[in-house]
CSV table of C-alpha atoms (C1' of nucleotides) in Angstrom, one decimal:
chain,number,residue,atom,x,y,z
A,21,UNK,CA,30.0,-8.1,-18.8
A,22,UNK,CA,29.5,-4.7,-18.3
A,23,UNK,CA,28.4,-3.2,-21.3
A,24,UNK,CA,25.0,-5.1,-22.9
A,25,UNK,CA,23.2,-4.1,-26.4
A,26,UNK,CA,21.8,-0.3,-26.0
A,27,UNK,CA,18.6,-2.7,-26.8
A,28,UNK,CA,18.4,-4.4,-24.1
A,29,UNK,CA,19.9,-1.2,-21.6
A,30,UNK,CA,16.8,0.4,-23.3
A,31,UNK,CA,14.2,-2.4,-22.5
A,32,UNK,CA,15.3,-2.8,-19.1
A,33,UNK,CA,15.2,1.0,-18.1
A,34,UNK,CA,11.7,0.7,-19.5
A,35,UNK,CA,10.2,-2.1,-17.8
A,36,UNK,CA,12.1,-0.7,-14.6
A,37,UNK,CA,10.6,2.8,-14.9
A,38,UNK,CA,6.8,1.5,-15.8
A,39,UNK,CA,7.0,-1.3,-12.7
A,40,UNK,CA,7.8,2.5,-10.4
A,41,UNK,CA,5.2,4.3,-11.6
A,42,UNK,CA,2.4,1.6,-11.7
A,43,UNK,CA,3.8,0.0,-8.0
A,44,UNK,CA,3.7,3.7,-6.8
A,45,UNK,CA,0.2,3.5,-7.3
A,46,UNK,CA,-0.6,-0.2,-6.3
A,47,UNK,CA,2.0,-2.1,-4.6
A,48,UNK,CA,0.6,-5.3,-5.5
A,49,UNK,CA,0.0,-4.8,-9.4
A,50,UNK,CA,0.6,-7.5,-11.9
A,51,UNK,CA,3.7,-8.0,-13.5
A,52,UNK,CA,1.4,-8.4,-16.4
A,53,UNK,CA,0.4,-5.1,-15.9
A,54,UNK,CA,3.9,-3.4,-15.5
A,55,UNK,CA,4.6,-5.4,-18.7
A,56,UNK,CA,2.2,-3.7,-20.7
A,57,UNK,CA,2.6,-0.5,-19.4
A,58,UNK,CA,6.7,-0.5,-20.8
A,59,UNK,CA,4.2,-2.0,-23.8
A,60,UNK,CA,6.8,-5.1,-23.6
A,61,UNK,CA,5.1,-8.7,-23.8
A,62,UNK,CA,4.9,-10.4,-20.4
A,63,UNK,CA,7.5,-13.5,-21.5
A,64,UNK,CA,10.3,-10.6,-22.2
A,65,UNK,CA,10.2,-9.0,-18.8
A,66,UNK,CA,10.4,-12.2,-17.4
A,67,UNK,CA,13.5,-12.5,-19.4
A,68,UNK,CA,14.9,-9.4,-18.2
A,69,UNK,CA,13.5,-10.2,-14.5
A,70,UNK,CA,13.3,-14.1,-13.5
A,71,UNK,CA,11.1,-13.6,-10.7
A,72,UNK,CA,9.0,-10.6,-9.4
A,73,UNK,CA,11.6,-10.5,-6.6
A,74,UNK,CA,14.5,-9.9,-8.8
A,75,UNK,CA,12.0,-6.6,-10.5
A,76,UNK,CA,11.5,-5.1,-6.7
A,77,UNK,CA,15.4,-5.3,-6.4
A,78,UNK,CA,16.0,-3.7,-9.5
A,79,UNK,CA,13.4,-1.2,-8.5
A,80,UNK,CA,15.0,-0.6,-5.5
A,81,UNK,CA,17.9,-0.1,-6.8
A,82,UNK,CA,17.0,2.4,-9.0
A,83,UNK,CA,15.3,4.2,-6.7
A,84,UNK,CA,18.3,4.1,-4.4
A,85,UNK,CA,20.6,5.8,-7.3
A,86,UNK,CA,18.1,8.0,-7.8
A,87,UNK,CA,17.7,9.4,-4.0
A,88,UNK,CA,21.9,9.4,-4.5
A,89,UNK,CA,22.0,11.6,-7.2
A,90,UNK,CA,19.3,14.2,-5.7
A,91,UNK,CA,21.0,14.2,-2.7
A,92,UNK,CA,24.5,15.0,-4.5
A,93,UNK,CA,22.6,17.7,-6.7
A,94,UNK,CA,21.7,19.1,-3.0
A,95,UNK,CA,25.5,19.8,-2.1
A,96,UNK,CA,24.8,19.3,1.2
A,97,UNK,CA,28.1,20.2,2.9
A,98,UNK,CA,27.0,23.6,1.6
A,99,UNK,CA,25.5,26.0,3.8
A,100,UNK,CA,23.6,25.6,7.3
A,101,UNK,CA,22.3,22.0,7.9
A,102,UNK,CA,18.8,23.5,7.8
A,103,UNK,CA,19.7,25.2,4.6
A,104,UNK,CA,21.0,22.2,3.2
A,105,UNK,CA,17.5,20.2,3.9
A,106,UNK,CA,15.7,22.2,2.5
A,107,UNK,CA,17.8,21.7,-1.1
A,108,UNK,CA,17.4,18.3,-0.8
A,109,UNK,CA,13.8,18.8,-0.1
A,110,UNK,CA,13.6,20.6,-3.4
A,111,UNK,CA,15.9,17.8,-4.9
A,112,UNK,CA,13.9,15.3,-3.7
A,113,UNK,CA,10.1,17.0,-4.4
A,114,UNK,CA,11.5,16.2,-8.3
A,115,UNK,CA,11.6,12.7,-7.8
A,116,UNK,CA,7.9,12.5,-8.7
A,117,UNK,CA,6.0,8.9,-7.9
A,118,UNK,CA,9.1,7.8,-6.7
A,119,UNK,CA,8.3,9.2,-3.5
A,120,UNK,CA,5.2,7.6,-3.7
A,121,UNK,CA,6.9,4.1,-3.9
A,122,UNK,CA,8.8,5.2,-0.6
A,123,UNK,CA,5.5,5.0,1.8
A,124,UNK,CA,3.5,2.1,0.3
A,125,UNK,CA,7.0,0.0,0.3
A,126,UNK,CA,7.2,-0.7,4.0
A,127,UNK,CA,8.9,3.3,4.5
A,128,UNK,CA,11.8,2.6,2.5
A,129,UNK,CA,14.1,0.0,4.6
A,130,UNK,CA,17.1,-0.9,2.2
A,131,UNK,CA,18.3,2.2,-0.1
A,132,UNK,CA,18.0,4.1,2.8
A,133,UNK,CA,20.2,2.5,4.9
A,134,UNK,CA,24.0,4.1,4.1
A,135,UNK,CA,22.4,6.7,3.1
A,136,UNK,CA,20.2,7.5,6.3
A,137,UNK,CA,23.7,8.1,8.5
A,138,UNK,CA,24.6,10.9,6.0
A,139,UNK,CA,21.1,12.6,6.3
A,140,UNK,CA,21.4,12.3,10.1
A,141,UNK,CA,25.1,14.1,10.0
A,142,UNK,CA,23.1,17.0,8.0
A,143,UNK,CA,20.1,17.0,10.5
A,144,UNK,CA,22.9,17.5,13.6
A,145,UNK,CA,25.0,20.0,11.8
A,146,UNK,CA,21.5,22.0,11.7
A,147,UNK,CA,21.4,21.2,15.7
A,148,UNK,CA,24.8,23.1,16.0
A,149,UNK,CA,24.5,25.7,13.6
A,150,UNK,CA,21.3,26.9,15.5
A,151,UNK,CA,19.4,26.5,11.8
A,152,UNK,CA,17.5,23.3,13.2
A,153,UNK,CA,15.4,23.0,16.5
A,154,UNK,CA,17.4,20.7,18.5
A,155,UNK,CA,14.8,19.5,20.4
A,156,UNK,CA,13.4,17.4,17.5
A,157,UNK,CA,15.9,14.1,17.7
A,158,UNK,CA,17.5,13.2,13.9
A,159,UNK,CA,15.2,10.6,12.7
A,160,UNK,CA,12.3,12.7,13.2
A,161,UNK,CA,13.3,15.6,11.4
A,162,UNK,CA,14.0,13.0,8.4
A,163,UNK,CA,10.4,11.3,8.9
A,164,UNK,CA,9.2,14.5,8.8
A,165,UNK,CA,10.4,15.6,5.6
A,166,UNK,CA,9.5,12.2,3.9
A,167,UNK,CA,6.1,12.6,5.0
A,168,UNK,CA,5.6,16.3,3.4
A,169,UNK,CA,7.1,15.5,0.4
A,170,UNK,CA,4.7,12.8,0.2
A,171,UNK,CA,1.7,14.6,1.6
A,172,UNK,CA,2.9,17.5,-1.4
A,173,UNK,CA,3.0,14.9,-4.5
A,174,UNK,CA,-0.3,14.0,-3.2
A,175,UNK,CA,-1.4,17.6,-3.3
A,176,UNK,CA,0.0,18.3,-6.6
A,177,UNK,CA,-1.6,14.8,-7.9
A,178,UNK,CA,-4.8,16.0,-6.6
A,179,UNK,CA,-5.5,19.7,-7.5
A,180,UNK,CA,-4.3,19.5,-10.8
A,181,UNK,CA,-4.3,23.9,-11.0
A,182,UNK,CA,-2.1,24.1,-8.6
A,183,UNK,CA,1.5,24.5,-10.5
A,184,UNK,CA,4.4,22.9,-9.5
A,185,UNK,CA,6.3,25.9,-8.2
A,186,UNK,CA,3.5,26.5,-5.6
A,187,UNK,CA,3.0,23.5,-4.4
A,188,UNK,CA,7.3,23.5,-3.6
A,189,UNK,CA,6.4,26.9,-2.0
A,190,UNK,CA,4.2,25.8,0.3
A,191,UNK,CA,6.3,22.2,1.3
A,192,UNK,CA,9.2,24.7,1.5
A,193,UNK,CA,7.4,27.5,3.8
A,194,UNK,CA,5.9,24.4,6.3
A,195,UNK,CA,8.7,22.9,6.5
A,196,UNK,CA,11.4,25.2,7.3
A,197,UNK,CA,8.7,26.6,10.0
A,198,UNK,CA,8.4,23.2,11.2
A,199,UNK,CA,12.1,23.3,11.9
A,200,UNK,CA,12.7,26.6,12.7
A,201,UNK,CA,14.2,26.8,16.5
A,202,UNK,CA,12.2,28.7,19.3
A,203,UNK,CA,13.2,32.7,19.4
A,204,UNK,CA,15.6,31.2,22.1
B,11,UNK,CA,-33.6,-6.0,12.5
B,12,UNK,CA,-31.4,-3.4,15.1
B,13,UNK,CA,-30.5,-5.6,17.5
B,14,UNK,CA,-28.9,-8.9,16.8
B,15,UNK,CA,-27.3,-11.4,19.1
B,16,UNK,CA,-24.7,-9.7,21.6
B,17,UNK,CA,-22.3,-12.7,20.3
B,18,UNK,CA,-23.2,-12.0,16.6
B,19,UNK,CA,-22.6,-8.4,17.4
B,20,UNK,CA,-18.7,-8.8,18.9
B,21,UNK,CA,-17.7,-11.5,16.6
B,22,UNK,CA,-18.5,-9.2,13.5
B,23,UNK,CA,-16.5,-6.3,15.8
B,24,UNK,CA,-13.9,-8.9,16.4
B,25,UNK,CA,-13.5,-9.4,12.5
B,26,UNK,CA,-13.6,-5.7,11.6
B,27,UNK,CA,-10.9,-4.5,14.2
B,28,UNK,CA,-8.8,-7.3,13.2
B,29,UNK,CA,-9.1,-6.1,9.3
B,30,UNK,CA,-8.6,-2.6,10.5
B,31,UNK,CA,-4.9,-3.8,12.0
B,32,UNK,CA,-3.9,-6.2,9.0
B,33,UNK,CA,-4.8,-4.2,6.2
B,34,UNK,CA,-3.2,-1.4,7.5
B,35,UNK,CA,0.1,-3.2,7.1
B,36,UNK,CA,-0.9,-4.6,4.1
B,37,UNK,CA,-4.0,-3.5,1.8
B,38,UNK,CA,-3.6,-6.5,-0.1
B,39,UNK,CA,-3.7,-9.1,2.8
B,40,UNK,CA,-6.0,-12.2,2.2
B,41,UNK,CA,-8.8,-12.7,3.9
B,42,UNK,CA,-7.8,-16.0,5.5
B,43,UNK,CA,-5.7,-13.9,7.3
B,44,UNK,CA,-7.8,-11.5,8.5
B,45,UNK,CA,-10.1,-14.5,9.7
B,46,UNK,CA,-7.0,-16.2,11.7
B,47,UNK,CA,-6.0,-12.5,13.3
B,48,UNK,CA,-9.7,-12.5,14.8
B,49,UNK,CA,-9.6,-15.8,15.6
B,50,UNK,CA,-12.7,-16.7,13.5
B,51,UNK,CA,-13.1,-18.9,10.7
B,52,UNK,CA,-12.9,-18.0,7.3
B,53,UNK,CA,-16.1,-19.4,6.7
B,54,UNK,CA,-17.5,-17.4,9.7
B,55,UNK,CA,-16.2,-14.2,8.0
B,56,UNK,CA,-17.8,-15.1,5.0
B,57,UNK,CA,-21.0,-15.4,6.6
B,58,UNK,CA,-20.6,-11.8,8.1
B,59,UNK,CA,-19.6,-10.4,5.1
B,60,UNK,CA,-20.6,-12.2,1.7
B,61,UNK,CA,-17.3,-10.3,0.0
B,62,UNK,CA,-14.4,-8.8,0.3
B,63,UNK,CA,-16.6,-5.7,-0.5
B,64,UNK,CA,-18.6,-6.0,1.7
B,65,UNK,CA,-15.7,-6.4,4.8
B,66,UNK,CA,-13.7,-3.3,3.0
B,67,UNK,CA,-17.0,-1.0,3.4
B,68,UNK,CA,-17.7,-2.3,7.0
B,69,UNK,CA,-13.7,-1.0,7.7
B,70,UNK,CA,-14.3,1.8,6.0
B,71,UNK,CA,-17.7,2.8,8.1
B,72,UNK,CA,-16.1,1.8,11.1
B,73,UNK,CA,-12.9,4.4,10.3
B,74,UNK,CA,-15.5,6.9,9.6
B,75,UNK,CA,-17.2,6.7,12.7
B,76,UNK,CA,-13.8,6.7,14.4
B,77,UNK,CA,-13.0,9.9,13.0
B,78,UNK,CA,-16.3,11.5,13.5
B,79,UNK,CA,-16.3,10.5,17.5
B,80,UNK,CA,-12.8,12.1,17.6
B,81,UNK,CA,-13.4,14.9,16.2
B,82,UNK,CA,-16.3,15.3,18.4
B,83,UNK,CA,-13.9,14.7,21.6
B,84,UNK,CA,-11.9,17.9,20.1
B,85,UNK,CA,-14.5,19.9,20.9
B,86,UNK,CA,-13.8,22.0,17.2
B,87,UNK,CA,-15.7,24.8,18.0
B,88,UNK,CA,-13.7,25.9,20.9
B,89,UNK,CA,-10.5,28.4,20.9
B,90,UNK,CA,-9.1,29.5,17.6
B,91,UNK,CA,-8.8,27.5,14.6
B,92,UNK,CA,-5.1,26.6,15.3
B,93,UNK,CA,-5.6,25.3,19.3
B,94,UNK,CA,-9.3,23.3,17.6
B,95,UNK,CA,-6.9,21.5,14.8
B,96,UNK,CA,-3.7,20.8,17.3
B,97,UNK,CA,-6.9,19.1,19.6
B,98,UNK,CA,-8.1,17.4,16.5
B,99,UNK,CA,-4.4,16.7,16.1
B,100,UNK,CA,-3.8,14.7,19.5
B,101,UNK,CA,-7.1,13.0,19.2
B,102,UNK,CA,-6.1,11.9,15.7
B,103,UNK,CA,-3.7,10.7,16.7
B,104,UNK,CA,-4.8,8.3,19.3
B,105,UNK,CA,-6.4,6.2,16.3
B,106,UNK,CA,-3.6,4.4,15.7
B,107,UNK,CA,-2.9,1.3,13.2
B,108,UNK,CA,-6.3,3.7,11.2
B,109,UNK,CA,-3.8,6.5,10.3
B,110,UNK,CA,-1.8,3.7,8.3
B,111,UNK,CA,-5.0,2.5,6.2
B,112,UNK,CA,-6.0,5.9,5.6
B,113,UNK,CA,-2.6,6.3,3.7
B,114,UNK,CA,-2.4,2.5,2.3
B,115,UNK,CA,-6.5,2.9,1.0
B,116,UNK,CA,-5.8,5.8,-1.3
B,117,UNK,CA,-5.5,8.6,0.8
B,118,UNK,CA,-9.4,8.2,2.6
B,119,UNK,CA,-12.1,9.3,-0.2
B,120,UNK,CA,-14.8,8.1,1.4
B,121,UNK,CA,-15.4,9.0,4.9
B,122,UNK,CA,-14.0,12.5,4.5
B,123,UNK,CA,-16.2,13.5,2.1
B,124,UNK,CA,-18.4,15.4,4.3
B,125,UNK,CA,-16.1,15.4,7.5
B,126,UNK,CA,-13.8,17.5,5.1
B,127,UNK,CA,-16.0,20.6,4.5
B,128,UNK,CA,-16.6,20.9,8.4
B,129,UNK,CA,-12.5,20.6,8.8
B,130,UNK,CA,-11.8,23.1,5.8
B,131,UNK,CA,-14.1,25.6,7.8
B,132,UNK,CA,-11.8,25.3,10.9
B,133,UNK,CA,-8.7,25.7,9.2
B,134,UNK,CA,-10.5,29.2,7.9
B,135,UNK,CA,-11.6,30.1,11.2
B,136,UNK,CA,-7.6,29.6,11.8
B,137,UNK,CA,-7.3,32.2,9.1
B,138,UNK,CA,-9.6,34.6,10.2
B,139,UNK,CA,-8.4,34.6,13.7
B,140,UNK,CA,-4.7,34.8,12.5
B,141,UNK,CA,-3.6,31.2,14.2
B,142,UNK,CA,-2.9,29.8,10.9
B,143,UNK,CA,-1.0,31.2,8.1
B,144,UNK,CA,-3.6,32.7,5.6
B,145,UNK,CA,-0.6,32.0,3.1
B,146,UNK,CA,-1.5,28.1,3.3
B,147,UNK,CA,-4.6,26.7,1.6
B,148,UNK,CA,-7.0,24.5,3.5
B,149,UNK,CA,-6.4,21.5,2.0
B,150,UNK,CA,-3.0,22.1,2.4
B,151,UNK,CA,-2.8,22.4,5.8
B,152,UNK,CA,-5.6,19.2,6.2
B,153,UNK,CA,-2.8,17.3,3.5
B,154,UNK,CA,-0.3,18.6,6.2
B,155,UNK,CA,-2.0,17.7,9.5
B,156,UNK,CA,-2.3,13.9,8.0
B,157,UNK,CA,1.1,13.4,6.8
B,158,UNK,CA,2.4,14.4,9.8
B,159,UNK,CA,0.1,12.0,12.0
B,160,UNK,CA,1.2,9.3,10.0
B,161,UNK,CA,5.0,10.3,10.2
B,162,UNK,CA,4.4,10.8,14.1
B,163,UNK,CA,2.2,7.1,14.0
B,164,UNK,CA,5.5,5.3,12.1
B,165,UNK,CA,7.9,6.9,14.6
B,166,UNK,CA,6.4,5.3,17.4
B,167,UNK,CA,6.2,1.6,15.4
B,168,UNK,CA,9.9,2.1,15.2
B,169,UNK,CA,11.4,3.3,18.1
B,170,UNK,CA,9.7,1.6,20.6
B,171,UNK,CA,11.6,3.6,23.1
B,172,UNK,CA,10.3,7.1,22.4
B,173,UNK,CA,6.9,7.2,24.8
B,174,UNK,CA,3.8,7.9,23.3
B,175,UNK,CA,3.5,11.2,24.8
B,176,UNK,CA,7.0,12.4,23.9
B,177,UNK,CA,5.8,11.3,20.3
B,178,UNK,CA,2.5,13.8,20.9
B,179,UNK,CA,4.8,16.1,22.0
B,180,UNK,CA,7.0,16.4,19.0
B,181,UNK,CA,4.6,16.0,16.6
B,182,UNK,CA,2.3,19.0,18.7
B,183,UNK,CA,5.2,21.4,18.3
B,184,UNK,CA,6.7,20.9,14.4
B,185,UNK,CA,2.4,21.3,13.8
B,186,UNK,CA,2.0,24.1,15.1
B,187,UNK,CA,5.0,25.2,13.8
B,188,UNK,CA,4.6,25.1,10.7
B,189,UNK,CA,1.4,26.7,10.4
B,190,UNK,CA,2.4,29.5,12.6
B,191,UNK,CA,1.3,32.9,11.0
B,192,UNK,CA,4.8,35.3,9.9
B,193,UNK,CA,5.5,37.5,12.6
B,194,UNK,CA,3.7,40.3,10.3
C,28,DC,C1',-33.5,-33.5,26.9
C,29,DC,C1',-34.1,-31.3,22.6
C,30,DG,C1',-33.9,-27.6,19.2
C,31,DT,C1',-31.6,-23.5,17.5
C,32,DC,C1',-27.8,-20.6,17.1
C,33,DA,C1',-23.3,-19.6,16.0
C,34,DT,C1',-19.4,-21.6,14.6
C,35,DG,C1',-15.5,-24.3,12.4
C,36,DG,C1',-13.6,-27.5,9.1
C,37,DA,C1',-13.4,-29.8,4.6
C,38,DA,C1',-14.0,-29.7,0.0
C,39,DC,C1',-15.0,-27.6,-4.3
C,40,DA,C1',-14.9,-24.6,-8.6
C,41,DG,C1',-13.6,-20.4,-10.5
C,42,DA,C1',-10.5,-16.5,-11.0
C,43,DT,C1',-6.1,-14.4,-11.1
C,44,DG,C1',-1.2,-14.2,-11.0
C,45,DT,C1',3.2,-16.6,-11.7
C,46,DG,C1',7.0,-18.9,-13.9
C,47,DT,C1',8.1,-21.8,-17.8
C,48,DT,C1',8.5,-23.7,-22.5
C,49,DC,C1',8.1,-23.6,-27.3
C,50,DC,C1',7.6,-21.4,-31.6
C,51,DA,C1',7.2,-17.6,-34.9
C,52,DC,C1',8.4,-13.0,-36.4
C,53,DT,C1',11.5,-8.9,-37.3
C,54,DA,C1',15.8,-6.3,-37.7
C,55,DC,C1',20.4,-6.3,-38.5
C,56,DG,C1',25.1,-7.4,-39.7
C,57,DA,C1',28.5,-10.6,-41.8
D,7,DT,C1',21.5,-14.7,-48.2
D,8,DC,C1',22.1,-16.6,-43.7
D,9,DG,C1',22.5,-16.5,-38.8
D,10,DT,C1',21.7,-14.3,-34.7
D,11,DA,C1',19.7,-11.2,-31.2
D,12,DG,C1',15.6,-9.4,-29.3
D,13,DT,C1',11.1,-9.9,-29.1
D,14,DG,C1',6.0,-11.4,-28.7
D,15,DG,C1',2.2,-14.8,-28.4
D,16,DA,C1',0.2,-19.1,-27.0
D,17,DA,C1',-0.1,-22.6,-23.9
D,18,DC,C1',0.9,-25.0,-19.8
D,19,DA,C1',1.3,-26.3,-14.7
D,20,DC,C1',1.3,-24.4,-10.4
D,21,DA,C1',0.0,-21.6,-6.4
D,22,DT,C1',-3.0,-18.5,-4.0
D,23,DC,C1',-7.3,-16.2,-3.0
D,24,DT,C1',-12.2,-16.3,-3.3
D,25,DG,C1',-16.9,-17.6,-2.7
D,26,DT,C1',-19.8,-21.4,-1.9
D,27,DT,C1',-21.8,-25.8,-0.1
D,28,DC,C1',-22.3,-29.3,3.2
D,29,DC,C1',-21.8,-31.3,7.5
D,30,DA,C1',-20.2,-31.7,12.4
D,31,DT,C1',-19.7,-29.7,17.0
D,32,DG,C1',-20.4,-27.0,21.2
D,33,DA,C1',-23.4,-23.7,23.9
D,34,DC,C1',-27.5,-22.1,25.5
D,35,DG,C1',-32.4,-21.7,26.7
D,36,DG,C1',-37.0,-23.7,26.9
DNA sequence: CCGTCATGGAACAGATGTGTTCCACTACGA
DNA sequence: TCGTAGTGGAACACATCTGTTCCATGACGG
């Protein structure tokens, strides 16, 4: 069962990356919509996808593979925790309207959840290594770097000079600040 | 035609605040719902505002003059362009379930529109007078200062243990943080 | 007491999205 | 050449939301 036509792999993978980009933008878009923008006819995704629910899981699913693989790319044993979040922070910044999909979809609750513990165990390694301020508590260092990755695919989307090596500058400058423990 | 009815004038408030709450968890909710969350009939709503239009500007004049009266209350003029936007900052902040919509409704194009020049001139004033980092354009930091409400805005929704004001507090110092000037 | 004001409920038509069925078309391999 | 896999289009019933109309009810002031 594991192994279907490269067709159908192919079909899939498209409907699944059109329905992230287009919900990225509006959460509540059409299937129809989703359909045409993998330019696939509306009966075959629902061949692919039963119901619209059965689409979000696949979506989150790929999503959640995708945050996986970014965060291996990372190596975060490597390195000071602080260090290590700021790689994923570059790892992550690639992601592109996925991290869109993160806000408007209720903060990410599922492909987060295993996941989440390991990002926490990076956060408090920065706490003990001195490389992370440890009066900001875990989960707020990690809400923190959702929300300027997001706030810095908004600012790429918007000011479409700015290049996409600045832009990482700048979330990477702010945010290692942000973190950066008092002079003690 | 300024004043109406004192009872005409806190129903329609009654339906806008309740919009304001529900479509910030949900920019797609119906407007049956919003009707039920102000305790008003729908065709009662309908009567205030002939469409959905017309209820969506009415949130969107009513989050504008939110803004504007905060902003006043921050008193922008005062103190160096880092202390005016960390005042902005806490005020901001105490808009609550608004933050959310002005994520959810496309990142706010509206009601910024002129707000935004008066707030790009602070953050320059922050510049000039070496609070901010020179090194991070003004719509950078303004992107900044919102993602960072928002993050600070979802922390307290989910950990209804952490008090308001620790929540200030955190999101006060990674802030100011992270648009601290280099020691030079 | 009566009129109006503001409201709520019921019912309706129209639009849109959803999930399904059926049939036709194309490509490809046996 | 034939059969099959993958697809697309048309049509359908169903659900939800929307905007409207009509009528009934309760409150309040003259």
């Amino acid at each position: 069962m594991a192994v279907t036509s490269g067709v159908k792999n192919r079909t899939r993978q498209a409907i699944v990356d059109a329905a992230i980009d287009l919900l990225a933008g509006n959460p509540a878009c059409s299937l129809g919509d989703i359909a045409a923008a993998a330019q696939v006819g509306r009966t075959t995704l629902h061949r692919y996808f039963g119901e619209r629910a059965d689409l979000l899981a696949a979506v989150a699913a790929e999503g959640g593979e995708r945050l996986v693989r970014a965060a291996a790319l990372a190596d975060l044993e490597r390195g000071t925790g602080g260090e290590a979040l700021l790689r994923l922070c570059r790892e992550y910044f690639d992601l592109g309207s996925l991290l869109s999909l993160m806000f408007a979809g209720a903060g990410g609750e599922c492909w987060e959840s295993q996941d989440e513990q390991c990002l926490v165990a990076v956060v408090e390694r920065g706490h003990a290594d001195g490389s992370i301020d440890p009066a900001l508590p875990a989960d707020w260092v990690l809400g923190l770097l959702w929300s300027q990755l997001y706030a810095a695919w908004e600012y790429l989307g918007q000011r479409r000079d700015a290049s996409r090596h600045h832009v990482l500058d700048l979330l990477t400058r702010t945010l290692s600040n942000a973190l950066r423990p008092p002079p003690a």
